mmCIF file of C-alpha atoms in Angstrom:
data_model
loop_
_atom_site.group_PDB
_atom_site.id
_atom_site.type_symbol
_atom_site.label_atom_id
_atom_site.label_comp_id
_atom_site.label_asym_id
_atom_site.label_seq_id
_atom_site.Cartn_x
_atom_site.Cartn_y
_atom_site.Cartn_z
ATOM 1 C CA MET Z 1 56.493 -37.831 -24.746
ATOM 2 C CA PRO Z 2 59.625 -37.704 -22.523
ATOM 3 C CA THR Z 3 62.955 -37.758 -24.302
ATOM 4 C CA HIS Z 4 64.786 -39.218 -21.325
ATOM 5 C CA THR Z 5 64.298 -41.380 -18.255
ATOM 6 C CA ARG Z 6 65.620 -40.495 -14.817
ATOM 7 C CA ILE Z 7 66.727 -43.500 -12.762
ATOM 8 C CA ARG Z 8 66.779 -43.567 -8.951
ATOM 9 C CA MET Z 9 65.776 -39.985 -8.270
ATOM 10 C CA PHE Z 10 66.679 -38.545 -4.872
ATOM 11 C CA ASN Z 11 67.052 -35.298 -2.955
ATOM 12 C CA THR Z 12 70.365 -34.388 -1.365
ATOM 13 C CA LYS Z 13 68.747 -33.304 1.921
ATOM 14 C CA ASP Z 14 67.896 -36.990 2.492
ATOM 15 C CA THR Z 15 71.167 -38.373 1.154
ATOM 16 C CA TYR Z 16 73.517 -35.923 2.882
ATOM 17 C CA PRO Z 17 71.839 -34.936 6.175
ATOM 18 C CA ASN Z 18 75.161 -33.549 7.451
ATOM 19 C CA GLN Z 19 75.121 -30.842 4.752
ATOM 20 C CA SER Z 20 72.684 -28.016 4.032
ATOM 21 C CA LEU Z 21 71.718 -29.140 0.549
ATOM 22 C CA ASP Z 22 68.335 -29.453 -1.167
ATOM 23 C CA ASN Z 23 68.976 -30.567 -4.736
ATOM 24 C CA ASP Z 24 66.875 -32.934 -6.837
ATOM 25 C CA LEU Z 25 69.185 -35.393 -8.616
ATOM 26 C CA CYS Z 26 69.195 -38.933 -9.963
ATOM 27 C CA GLN Z 27 71.729 -41.735 -10.237
ATOM 28 C CA ALA Z 28 71.464 -42.166 -14.008
ATOM 29 C CA VAL Z 29 69.727 -40.683 -17.032
ATOM 30 C CA ARG Z 30 68.838 -42.557 -20.185
ATOM 31 C CA ALA Z 31 68.582 -40.098 -23.081
ATOM 32 C CA GLY Z 32 67.800 -41.825 -26.350
ATOM 33 C CA ASN Z 33 70.335 -44.634 -26.624
ATOM 34 C CA THR Z 34 72.851 -43.005 -24.253
ATOM 35 C CA VAL Z 35 73.109 -43.653 -20.520
ATOM 36 C CA TYR Z 36 74.854 -41.179 -18.233
ATOM 37 C CA VAL Z 37 75.727 -42.558 -14.800
ATOM 38 C CA ARG Z 38 76.358 -40.165 -11.930
ATOM 39 C CA GLY Z 39 79.674 -40.465 -10.108
ATOM 40 C CA GLN Z 40 79.622 -43.629 -8.021
ATOM 41 C CA ILE Z 41 81.550 -44.090 -4.800
ATOM 42 C CA GLY Z 42 81.998 -46.841 -2.237
ATOM 43 C CA THR Z 43 78.496 -46.392 -0.847
ATOM 44 C CA ASP Z 44 75.707 -48.856 -1.575
ATOM 45 C CA PHE Z 45 72.199 -47.693 -2.491
ATOM 46 C CA SER Z 46 71.063 -47.917 1.129
ATOM 47 C CA GLY Z 47 73.709 -45.323 2.052
ATOM 48 C CA LYS Z 48 76.202 -47.672 3.734
ATOM 49 C CA LEU Z 49 79.882 -46.939 3.048
ATOM 50 C CA VAL Z 50 81.790 -50.048 2.000
ATOM 51 C CA GLY Z 51 85.557 -50.084 2.446
ATOM 52 C CA LEU Z 52 86.351 -47.298 4.908
ATOM 53 C CA GLY Z 53 89.989 -46.434 4.191
ATOM 54 C CA ASP Z 54 90.223 -49.024 1.384
ATOM 55 C CA PRO Z 55 90.251 -47.550 -2.145
ATOM 56 C CA ARG Z 56 89.997 -50.982 -3.825
ATOM 57 C CA ALA Z 57 86.910 -51.956 -1.819
ATOM 58 C CA GLN Z 58 85.328 -48.580 -2.581
ATOM 59 C CA ALA Z 59 86.033 -49.082 -6.294
ATOM 60 C CA GLU Z 60 84.430 -52.529 -6.139
ATOM 61 C CA GLN Z 61 81.252 -51.097 -4.593
ATOM 62 C CA ALA Z 62 81.226 -48.224 -7.087
ATOM 63 C CA MET Z 63 81.404 -50.714 -9.968
ATOM 64 C CA LYS Z 64 78.603 -52.823 -8.449
ATOM 65 C CA ASN Z 65 76.525 -49.638 -8.456
ATOM 66 C CA VAL Z 66 77.492 -48.814 -12.047
ATOM 67 C CA LYS Z 67 76.529 -52.325 -13.180
ATOM 68 C CA GLN Z 68 73.157 -52.157 -11.452
ATOM 69 C CA LEU Z 69 72.353 -48.669 -12.779
ATOM 70 C CA LEU Z 70 73.263 -49.594 -16.353
ATOM 71 C CA GLU Z 71 71.055 -52.664 -16.149
ATOM 72 C CA GLU Z 72 68.172 -50.585 -14.776
ATOM 73 C CA ALA Z 73 68.658 -48.238 -17.740
ATOM 74 C CA GLY Z 74 68.579 -51.124 -20.234
ATOM 75 C CA SER Z 75 72.318 -51.398 -20.889
ATOM 76 C CA ASP Z 76 75.263 -53.215 -19.326
ATOM 77 C CA LEU Z 77 78.970 -52.870 -18.596
ATOM 78 C CA SER Z 78 79.959 -54.039 -22.090
ATOM 79 C CA HIS Z 79 78.387 -50.900 -23.559
ATOM 80 C CA ILE Z 80 80.428 -48.383 -21.540
ATOM 81 C CA VAL Z 81 82.142 -45.937 -23.896
ATOM 82 C CA LYS Z 82 83.773 -43.556 -21.377
ATOM 83 C CA THR Z 83 84.878 -43.591 -17.761
ATOM 84 C CA THR Z 84 86.102 -40.749 -15.594
ATOM 85 C CA THR Z 85 87.846 -41.740 -12.370
ATOM 86 C CA TYR Z 86 88.584 -39.317 -9.546
ATOM 87 C CA LEU Z 87 91.155 -40.176 -6.857
ATOM 88 C CA ILE Z 88 92.053 -38.155 -3.776
ATOM 89 C CA ASP Z 89 95.556 -39.646 -3.655
ATOM 90 C CA PRO Z 90 97.748 -40.770 -6.576
ATOM 91 C CA ARG Z 91 98.786 -43.833 -4.527
ATOM 92 C CA TYR Z 92 95.229 -45.153 -4.971
ATOM 93 C CA ARG Z 93 95.625 -45.391 -8.751
ATOM 94 C CA GLU Z 94 96.797 -49.006 -8.885
ATOM 95 C CA PRO Z 95 94.238 -50.582 -6.515
ATOM 96 C CA VAL Z 96 91.346 -48.590 -8.012
ATOM 97 C CA TYR Z 97 92.318 -49.147 -11.652
ATOM 98 C CA GLN Z 98 93.010 -52.842 -11.010
ATOM 99 C CA GLU Z 99 89.504 -53.244 -9.571
ATOM 100 C CA VAL Z 100 87.798 -51.246 -12.322
ATOM 101 C CA GLY Z 101 89.818 -53.192 -14.888
ATOM 102 C CA LYS Z 102 88.356 -56.486 -13.621
ATOM 103 C CA TRP Z 103 84.849 -55.185 -14.305
ATOM 104 C CA LEU Z 104 85.717 -53.782 -17.750
ATOM 105 C CA LYS Z 105 87.972 -56.551 -19.125
ATOM 106 C CA GLY Z 106 87.510 -56.661 -22.892
ATOM 107 C CA VAL Z 107 85.360 -53.493 -23.022
ATOM 108 C CA PHE Z 108 88.073 -50.976 -24.092
ATOM 109 C CA PRO Z 109 86.343 -47.698 -23.110
ATOM 110 C CA ILE Z 110 88.070 -44.356 -23.328
ATOM 111 C CA SER Z 111 89.170 -43.252 -19.875
ATOM 112 C CA THR Z 112 90.094 -40.100 -18.029
ATOM 113 C CA GLY Z 113 91.701 -40.172 -14.587
ATOM 114 C CA LEU Z 114 92.081 -37.232 -12.253
ATOM 115 C CA VAL Z 115 93.733 -36.716 -8.890
ATOM 116 C CA ILE Z 116 91.787 -34.108 -6.955
ATOM 117 C CA SER Z 117 92.031 -32.522 -3.528
ATOM 118 C CA GLY Z 118 88.845 -34.107 -2.196
ATOM 119 C CA LEU Z 119 85.366 -35.479 -2.821
ATOM 120 C CA GLY Z 120 81.979 -34.640 -1.296
ATOM 121 C CA GLN Z 121 82.610 -36.547 1.937
ATOM 122 C CA PRO Z 122 86.012 -37.007 3.636
ATOM 123 C CA GLU Z 123 85.733 -40.823 3.775
ATOM 124 C CA TRP Z 124 85.305 -41.107 -0.005
ATOM 125 C CA LEU Z 125 88.618 -42.060 -1.629
ATOM 126 C CA MET Z 126 87.509 -42.461 -5.237
ATOM 127 C CA GLU Z 127 84.610 -41.815 -7.579
ATOM 128 C CA ILE Z 128 83.836 -43.039 -11.074
ATOM 129 C CA ASP Z 129 81.247 -41.911 -13.589
ATOM 130 C CA VAL Z 130 80.490 -43.548 -16.905
ATOM 131 C CA ILE Z 131 78.733 -42.988 -20.185
ATOM 132 C CA ALA Z 132 77.303 -46.012 -21.962
ATOM 133 C CA VAL Z 133 75.150 -46.696 -24.998
ATOM 134 C CA ILE Z 134 72.301 -49.020 -25.808
ATOM 135 C CA PRO Z 135 72.795 -50.390 -29.331
ATOM 136 C CA ASP Z 136 69.644 -50.386 -31.461
ATOM 137 C CA ASP Z 137 69.703 -54.181 -31.820
ATOM 138 C CA TRP Z 138 70.708 -54.996 -28.230
ATOM 139 C CA GLN Z 139 68.443 -56.923 -25.898
ATOM 140 C CA ALA Z 140 69.124 -57.366 -22.193
ATOM 141 C CA PRO Z 141 69.898 -60.925 -21.068
ATOM 142 C CA ALA Z 142 66.784 -62.739 -19.823
#
């Protein structure tokens, strides 16, 4: 009996054809009542970048992805316990955090923010990963 569920499995050779990579990954893992969501960027699940040059628009798309992945795992945004946000420029903090804050109003997760020298692709301005739970008595909205 599996102890975890892998959600939206993919191989990097298909996702990043411009790089010589061949890694099997997934977008989220549900392990028991915990959901780990891979870092999400401003790219939708069809691979289209949303918000070229716009950190707020990229954060909005990243949060749409997070919401969808949590729902596919049996959770939702209200059950996020931790976020980690990566920015390639400290000037992006306000637009990114304002956008993420709209999605997480009233949730009160713990949060870590980092400014780093770059992400996996040069057009990516931000990335966010989350950890969420699925309470024992919680049922997804119908």
